[in-house]
Amino acid sequence: MMLHSLRLRIVWTPLLVLLLAAAATGVMAGQYPMAMSDVMWTLLRGLGLSDKVVDNAATLDAVIWNLRVPRTVAGALVGASLAAAGATYQGMFRNPLVSPDILGVSAGAGLGAAAAIFMGLSMILVQALAFAGGLAAVACVYFISLSVRRHDATLVLVLAGVAVGTLLGAGISLLKILADPYTQLPSITFWLLGGLNTITGSDIPLILPCLAIGLVPMVLMRWRVNLLSLSDDESQSLGVNTLRTRIVFIAAATLMTSGSVAFTGIIGWVGLVIPHVARILVGPDFSRLLPASALLGAAFLVFTDTLARTLVSIELPLGVLTALVGAPFFLMLLARGSRE
């Protein structure tokens, strides 16, 4: 027991250090060069912990507090949300290939955002329709699964999610064909590729509740995810209402995913790859897997966003970069698992 506790402490400390390092890198790195000391004094002054004024203080305040800090905080929140939702889906459906968009969340949010851009609505309404589209897609999938009772409920839910996601993806393609190629089409395309370039400080109070509300049932009912990894008969024999429990976890994970996608666009691979890495580090117990996935997801997305805006002179789409990093890493995990 002591060795097990020591091993967990050895794992948690590097995860926290990794997240802090990612946040520090995200604040300091960028196209506008800054000395580390200037960044430190600007942060301390903004927090009310110092009165020291550095050179170009106004410019530093604008870059750090209006651009980099909101992006870093949003990246951490979104990465944590997607990774936590991915860990929940994988444990709940007993499938390591399940990701947060398996129930059509991303496709529904994408269709809602594309429709809003096509109608020329404001960015606030684009985010609102994206959020509503993600929730509506999952609700549709759930009601379809309820109407089909002759097959396994989990299998029907996943297959319905794939079918609904494909249908919504066709709707997105139709809107892209009908959109104005000079104004609407680029906006739809860049939104679907995902990114944190539109994040402002006012978005953080809107993203945070989606993460907090979704995490509450996951934390309070974390032990039940372990039981859902068993067969339904075994789970029910242990006193778990599998249908009701899955509804709660699906609602929580969908809320976190929809809230994230509404502000950042579609960012793939975080919810698929990160839970696997966390499972290697802390094991399959969901009470440890959930916080490990959230910490790793936050650090990963902040690091990836920093690369997206510093690798070249133009900002790369974050969704493309997560795929370029996540897909090879996932293949490496598969190769590692086959050797073991």
Short mmCIF file of C-alpha atoms in Angstrom, two decimals:
data_model
loop_
_atom_site.label_atom_id
_atom_site.label_comp_id
_atom_site.label_asym_id
_atom_site.label_seq_id
_atom_site.Cartn_x
_atom_site.Cartn_y
_atom_site.Cartn_z
CA MET A 1 0.00 0.00 0.00
CA MET A 2 2.82 2.41 0.88
CA LEU A 3 4.61 1.66 -2.38
CA HIS A 4 1.35 2.21 -4.29
CA SER A 5 0.78 5.56 -2.56
CA LEU A 6 4.38 6.60 -3.24
CA ARG A 7 3.99 5.67 -6.90
CA LEU A 8 0.87 7.82 -7.21
CA ARG A 9 2.63 10.81 -5.59
CA ILE A 10 5.50 10.36 -8.03
CA VAL A 11 2.97 10.51 -10.89
CA TRP A 12 0.85 13.45 -9.65
CA THR A 13 3.78 15.79 -9.05
CA PRO A 14 5.13 15.62 -12.64
CA LEU A 15 1.61 16.10 -14.01
CA LEU A 16 1.17 19.32 -12.02
CA VAL A 17 4.64 20.50 -13.01
CA LEU A 18 3.86 19.71 -16.65
CA LEU A 19 0.69 21.79 -16.53
CA LEU A 20 2.49 24.72 -14.88
CA ALA A 21 5.28 24.49 -17.46
CA ALA A 22 2.72 24.46 -20.28
CA ALA A 23 0.97 27.52 -18.84
CA ALA A 24 4.25 29.40 -18.39
CA THR A 25 5.30 28.56 -21.95
CA GLY A 26 1.92 29.65 -23.30
CA VAL A 27 2.18 33.03 -21.60
CA MET A 28 5.81 33.73 -22.59
CA ALA A 29 5.97 32.31 -26.13
CA GLY A 30 4.63 34.08 -29.19
CA GLN A 31 5.41 36.28 -32.16
CA TYR A 32 5.98 39.28 -29.88
CA PRO A 33 9.29 38.69 -28.04
CA MET A 34 9.35 39.22 -24.27
CA ALA A 35 11.96 38.82 -21.58
CA MET A 36 11.07 36.37 -18.83
CA SER A 37 11.56 39.03 -16.16
CA ASP A 38 9.19 41.43 -17.95
CA VAL A 39 6.54 38.73 -18.16
CA MET A 40 6.93 37.92 -14.47
CA TRP A 41 6.66 41.54 -13.31
CA THR A 42 3.68 42.16 -15.63
CA LEU A 43 1.84 39.15 -14.19
CA LEU A 44 2.64 40.14 -10.61
CA ARG A 45 1.50 43.71 -11.22
CA GLY A 46 -1.72 42.53 -12.85
CA LEU A 47 -2.41 40.33 -9.83
CA GLY A 48 -1.77 43.23 -7.47
CA LEU A 49 1.36 41.64 -5.99
CA SER A 50 3.87 44.22 -7.24
CA ASP A 51 4.08 47.91 -8.13
CA LYS A 52 7.09 47.64 -10.42
CA VAL A 53 6.52 49.09 -13.92
CA VAL A 54 8.68 47.73 -16.75
CA ASP A 55 9.43 49.25 -20.15
CA ASN A 56 6.57 49.06 -22.67
CA ALA A 57 4.20 48.24 -19.82
CA ALA A 58 1.08 49.12 -21.80
CA THR A 59 2.05 46.82 -24.68
CA LEU A 60 2.99 44.00 -22.34
CA ASP A 61 -0.30 44.33 -20.46
CA ALA A 62 -2.25 44.19 -23.71
CA VAL A 63 -0.40 41.16 -25.08
CA ILE A 64 -0.26 39.16 -21.85
CA TRP A 65 -3.58 39.93 -20.18
CA ASN A 66 -5.75 40.42 -23.28
CA LEU A 67 -4.31 37.69 -25.52
CA ARG A 68 -2.01 35.11 -23.97
CA VAL A 69 -3.51 34.60 -20.51
CA PRO A 70 -7.09 34.10 -21.83
CA ARG A 71 -5.82 31.67 -24.49
CA THR A 72 -3.77 29.73 -21.96
CA VAL A 73 -6.62 29.49 -19.45
CA ALA A 74 -9.12 28.56 -22.17
CA GLY A 75 -6.76 25.96 -23.60
CA ALA A 76 -6.36 24.37 -20.18
CA LEU A 77 -10.13 24.33 -19.56
CA VAL A 78 -10.98 22.94 -22.99
CA GLY A 79 -8.22 20.34 -22.91
CA ALA A 80 -9.31 19.19 -19.46
CA SER A 81 -12.96 19.03 -20.56
CA LEU A 82 -12.29 16.99 -23.71
CA ALA A 83 -9.91 14.59 -21.96
CA ALA A 84 -12.24 14.07 -18.98
CA ALA A 85 -15.19 13.49 -21.32
CA GLY A 86 -13.12 11.02 -23.34
CA ALA A 87 -12.13 9.06 -20.24
CA THR A 88 -15.78 8.95 -19.17
CA TYR A 89 -17.05 7.74 -22.55
CA GLN A 90 -14.35 5.07 -22.83
CA GLY A 91 -15.07 3.69 -19.37
CA MET A 92 -18.83 3.92 -19.71
CA PHE A 93 -19.02 2.22 -23.13
CA ARG A 94 -16.20 -0.26 -22.41
CA ASN A 95 -14.55 0.77 -25.68
CA PRO A 96 -11.03 2.26 -25.93
CA LEU A 97 -11.79 3.80 -29.34
CA VAL A 98 -14.66 5.95 -28.09
CA SER A 99 -14.09 9.72 -28.06
CA PRO A 100 -16.29 12.69 -27.05
CA ASP A 101 -17.69 13.08 -30.56
CA ILE A 102 -18.90 9.47 -30.81
CA LEU A 103 -22.49 10.53 -30.04
CA GLY A 104 -22.49 13.29 -32.65
CA VAL A 105 -21.59 16.14 -30.29
CA SER A 106 -18.93 17.65 -32.54
CA ALA A 107 -21.00 17.20 -35.70
CA GLY A 108 -24.05 18.79 -34.08
CA ALA A 109 -22.02 21.73 -32.80
CA GLY A 110 -20.37 22.09 -36.19
CA LEU A 111 -23.72 22.16 -37.99
CA GLY A 112 -25.09 24.73 -35.54
CA ALA A 113 -22.07 26.99 -35.98
CA ALA A 114 -22.05 26.57 -39.77
CA ALA A 115 -25.74 27.45 -39.94
CA ALA A 116 -25.18 30.57 -37.82
CA ILE A 117 -22.26 31.70 -40.00
CA PHE A 118 -24.32 30.96 -43.13
CA MET A 119 -27.11 33.20 -41.80
CA GLY A 120 -24.63 35.98 -40.97
CA LEU A 121 -25.23 35.93 -37.22
CA SER A 122 -22.91 37.40 -34.60
CA MET A 123 -20.13 35.38 -32.92
CA ILE A 124 -22.17 35.10 -29.71
CA LEU A 125 -25.03 33.49 -31.64
CA VAL A 126 -22.56 31.25 -33.49
CA GLN A 127 -21.34 29.94 -30.14
CA ALA A 128 -24.90 29.62 -28.80
CA LEU A 129 -26.10 27.64 -31.83
CA ALA A 130 -23.00 25.44 -31.69
CA PHE A 131 -23.68 24.65 -28.05
CA ALA A 132 -27.36 23.95 -28.73
CA GLY A 133 -26.50 21.84 -31.77
CA GLY A 134 -24.21 19.57 -29.74
CA LEU A 135 -26.85 19.02 -27.06
CA ALA A 136 -29.59 18.47 -29.65
CA ALA A 137 -27.50 15.86 -31.49
CA VAL A 138 -26.96 13.81 -28.34
CA ALA A 139 -30.63 14.12 -27.40
CA CYS A 140 -31.59 12.81 -30.85
CA VAL A 141 -29.18 9.89 -30.52
CA TYR A 142 -30.53 9.05 -27.09
CA PHE A 143 -34.18 9.02 -28.18
CA ILE A 144 -33.29 6.83 -31.17
CA SER A 145 -31.60 4.35 -28.83
CA LEU A 146 -34.69 4.29 -26.59
CA SER A 147 -36.91 3.42 -29.55
CA VAL A 148 -34.77 0.38 -30.47
CA ARG A 149 -35.11 -2.13 -27.65
CA ARG A 150 -34.33 -5.42 -29.38
CA HIS A 151 -30.55 -4.94 -29.30
CA ASP A 152 -27.92 -4.07 -26.72
CA ALA A 153 -28.55 -0.51 -25.53
CA THR A 154 -24.89 0.53 -25.56
CA LEU A 155 -24.33 -0.81 -29.06
CA VAL A 156 -27.46 0.93 -30.36
CA LEU A 157 -26.36 4.19 -28.72
CA VAL A 158 -22.94 4.11 -30.39
CA LEU A 159 -24.30 3.10 -33.80
CA ALA A 160 -27.00 5.77 -33.61
CA GLY A 161 -24.29 8.31 -32.76
CA VAL A 162 -22.27 7.31 -35.81
CA ALA A 163 -25.34 7.51 -38.07
CA VAL A 164 -26.52 10.87 -36.71
CA GLY A 165 -22.97 12.25 -36.86
CA THR A 166 -22.70 11.22 -40.51
CA LEU A 167 -26.05 12.84 -41.30
CA LEU A 168 -25.05 16.08 -39.56
CA GLY A 169 -21.71 16.01 -41.36
CA ALA A 170 -23.62 15.86 -44.66
CA GLY A 171 -25.55 18.94 -43.55
CA ILE A 172 -22.28 20.77 -42.89
CA SER A 173 -21.01 19.82 -46.36
CA LEU A 174 -24.23 21.11 -47.92
CA LEU A 175 -23.89 24.46 -46.14
CA LYS A 176 -20.28 24.74 -47.30
CA ILE A 177 -21.39 24.23 -50.89
CA LEU A 178 -24.15 26.85 -50.57
CA ALA A 179 -22.02 29.37 -48.67
CA ASP A 180 -20.46 32.43 -50.27
CA PRO A 181 -16.93 31.29 -51.29
CA TYR A 182 -15.36 34.65 -50.41
CA THR A 183 -16.89 35.42 -47.01
CA GLN A 184 -18.91 32.62 -45.44
CA LEU A 185 -16.98 29.56 -46.64
CA PRO A 186 -13.59 30.60 -45.14
CA SER A 187 -15.26 31.39 -41.81
CA ILE A 188 -17.02 28.02 -41.71
CA THR A 189 -13.85 26.17 -42.71
CA PHE A 190 -11.62 27.84 -40.14
CA TRP A 191 -14.19 27.35 -37.37
CA LEU A 192 -14.44 23.63 -38.16
CA LEU A 193 -10.64 23.31 -38.03
CA GLY A 194 -10.66 24.51 -34.41
CA GLY A 195 -8.56 27.10 -32.63
CA LEU A 196 -8.25 29.47 -29.70
CA ASN A 197 -7.58 32.60 -31.76
CA THR A 198 -11.03 34.08 -31.08
CA ILE A 199 -10.90 33.54 -27.30
CA THR A 200 -11.12 36.64 -25.12
CA GLY A 201 -11.19 37.18 -21.38
CA SER A 202 -14.98 37.44 -21.41
CA ASP A 203 -15.24 33.85 -22.74
CA ILE A 204 -13.58 32.29 -19.69
CA PRO A 205 -16.57 32.80 -17.32
CA LEU A 206 -18.74 31.08 -19.95
CA ILE A 207 -16.47 28.06 -20.48
CA LEU A 208 -15.79 27.47 -16.78
CA PRO A 209 -19.40 26.62 -15.76
CA CYS A 210 -19.66 23.93 -18.47
CA LEU A 211 -16.53 22.28 -17.07
CA ALA A 212 -17.58 22.67 -13.44
CA ILE A 213 -21.17 21.45 -13.90
CA GLY A 214 -20.00 18.47 -15.94
CA LEU A 215 -17.30 17.50 -13.44
CA VAL A 216 -19.60 17.48 -10.40
CA PRO A 217 -21.50 14.25 -11.23
CA MET A 218 -18.32 12.64 -12.57
CA VAL A 219 -16.55 13.23 -9.26
CA LEU A 220 -19.50 12.33 -7.03
CA MET A 221 -20.31 9.14 -8.98
CA ARG A 222 -16.76 8.24 -10.05
CA TRP A 223 -16.88 4.73 -8.54
CA ARG A 224 -19.86 3.82 -10.70
CA VAL A 225 -17.86 4.17 -13.91
CA ASN A 226 -15.72 1.27 -12.71
CA LEU A 227 -18.87 -0.80 -12.29
CA LEU A 228 -20.14 0.21 -15.75
CA SER A 229 -17.00 -1.37 -17.21
CA LEU A 230 -18.55 -4.71 -16.18
CA SER A 231 -21.46 -6.25 -18.03
CA ASP A 232 -24.89 -4.73 -17.42
CA ASP A 233 -26.07 -7.81 -15.51
CA GLU A 234 -23.08 -7.67 -13.17
CA SER A 235 -23.46 -3.91 -12.64
CA GLN A 236 -27.15 -4.25 -11.83
CA SER A 237 -26.46 -7.10 -9.43
CA LEU A 238 -24.17 -4.71 -7.53
CA GLY A 239 -26.98 -2.18 -7.17
CA VAL A 240 -26.25 0.16 -10.09
CA ASN A 241 -29.07 1.41 -12.32
CA THR A 242 -27.09 1.24 -15.54
CA LEU A 243 -29.55 3.19 -17.71
CA ARG A 244 -29.93 6.09 -15.27
CA THR A 245 -26.19 6.19 -14.55
CA ARG A 246 -25.29 6.28 -18.24
CA ILE A 247 -27.77 9.10 -18.81
CA VAL A 248 -26.12 11.17 -16.08
CA PHE A 249 -22.61 10.58 -17.39
CA ILE A 250 -23.63 11.15 -21.02
CA ALA A 251 -25.29 14.44 -20.06
CA ALA A 252 -22.22 15.57 -18.08
CA ALA A 253 -19.70 14.61 -20.77
CA THR A 254 -21.87 16.11 -23.51
CA LEU A 255 -22.20 19.39 -21.63
CA MET A 256 -18.42 19.63 -21.24
CA THR A 257 -17.78 18.76 -24.89
CA SER A 258 -20.48 21.04 -26.31
CA GLY A 259 -19.33 23.95 -24.17
CA SER A 260 -15.76 23.49 -25.36
CA VAL A 261 -16.54 23.02 -29.04
CA ALA A 262 -18.86 26.03 -29.03
CA PHE A 263 -15.93 28.35 -28.27
CA THR A 264 -13.02 26.63 -29.99
CA GLY A 265 -14.42 24.71 -32.93
CA ILE A 266 -13.82 21.01 -33.47
CA ILE A 267 -10.58 19.83 -31.83
CA GLY A 268 -10.05 16.12 -32.27
CA TRP A 269 -7.82 13.44 -30.73
CA VAL A 270 -7.58 15.02 -27.26
CA GLY A 271 -10.45 12.96 -25.88
CA LEU A 272 -9.20 9.80 -27.60
CA VAL A 273 -5.44 9.79 -26.94
CA ILE A 274 -5.05 11.52 -23.57
CA PRO A 275 -7.15 9.01 -21.54
CA HIS A 276 -4.95 6.20 -22.86
CA VAL A 277 -1.81 7.99 -21.69
CA ALA A 278 -3.40 8.67 -18.29
CA ARG A 279 -4.44 5.03 -18.01
CA ILE A 280 -0.82 3.96 -18.52
CA LEU A 281 0.33 6.32 -15.77
CA VAL A 282 -2.28 5.79 -13.05
CA GLY A 283 -4.20 2.66 -14.05
CA PRO A 284 -7.86 2.12 -14.99
CA ASP A 285 -9.46 3.19 -11.69
CA PHE A 286 -11.69 6.09 -12.71
CA SER A 287 -11.16 7.97 -9.44
CA ARG A 288 -7.51 8.43 -10.47
CA LEU A 289 -8.01 8.33 -14.23
CA LEU A 290 -10.36 11.35 -14.26
CA PRO A 291 -7.98 13.91 -12.65
CA ALA A 292 -4.98 12.50 -14.52
CA SER A 293 -6.79 12.83 -17.85
CA ALA A 294 -7.89 16.37 -17.03
CA LEU A 295 -4.36 17.48 -16.09
CA LEU A 296 -2.78 15.82 -19.12
CA GLY A 297 -5.45 17.17 -21.48
CA ALA A 298 -5.00 20.70 -20.17
CA ALA A 299 -1.21 20.57 -20.53
CA PHE A 300 -1.40 18.95 -23.97
CA LEU A 301 -3.77 21.50 -25.46
CA VAL A 302 -1.87 24.48 -24.03
CA PHE A 303 1.41 23.15 -25.44
CA THR A 304 -0.23 22.42 -28.79
CA ASP A 305 -1.78 25.89 -28.98
CA THR A 306 1.63 27.41 -28.22
CA LEU A 307 3.12 25.43 -31.11
CA ALA A 308 0.23 26.45 -33.38
CA ARG A 309 1.03 30.16 -32.99
CA THR A 310 4.83 29.96 -32.84
CA LEU A 311 5.98 27.30 -35.33
CA VAL A 312 5.54 29.49 -38.42
CA SER A 313 4.71 33.12 -39.12
CA ILE A 314 0.99 32.35 -39.53
CA GLU A 315 -1.19 30.61 -36.94
CA LEU A 316 -1.85 26.97 -37.70
CA PRO A 317 -5.34 25.51 -37.08
CA LEU A 318 -5.31 23.84 -33.69
CA GLY A 319 -7.46 20.91 -34.80
CA VAL A 320 -4.99 20.08 -37.57
CA LEU A 321 -2.03 20.22 -35.19
CA THR A 322 -3.69 17.99 -32.57
CA ALA A 323 -4.34 15.43 -35.31
CA LEU A 324 -0.72 15.60 -36.52
CA VAL A 325 0.51 15.03 -32.96
CA GLY A 326 -2.24 12.72 -31.71
CA ALA A 327 -2.50 10.23 -34.58
CA PRO A 328 1.16 9.08 -34.57
CA PHE A 329 1.14 8.97 -30.78
CA PHE A 330 -1.97 6.82 -30.79
CA LEU A 331 -0.34 4.43 -33.28
CA MET A 332 2.66 4.25 -30.97
CA LEU A 333 0.36 3.32 -28.08
CA LEU A 334 -1.22 0.59 -30.20
CA ALA A 335 2.21 -0.80 -31.10
CA ARG A 336 3.24 -0.71 -27.43
CA GLY A 337 0.08 -2.53 -26.40
CA SER A 338 0.59 -5.25 -29.04
CA ARG A 339 4.18 -5.88 -27.86
CA GLU A 340 3.01 -6.21 -24.25
#
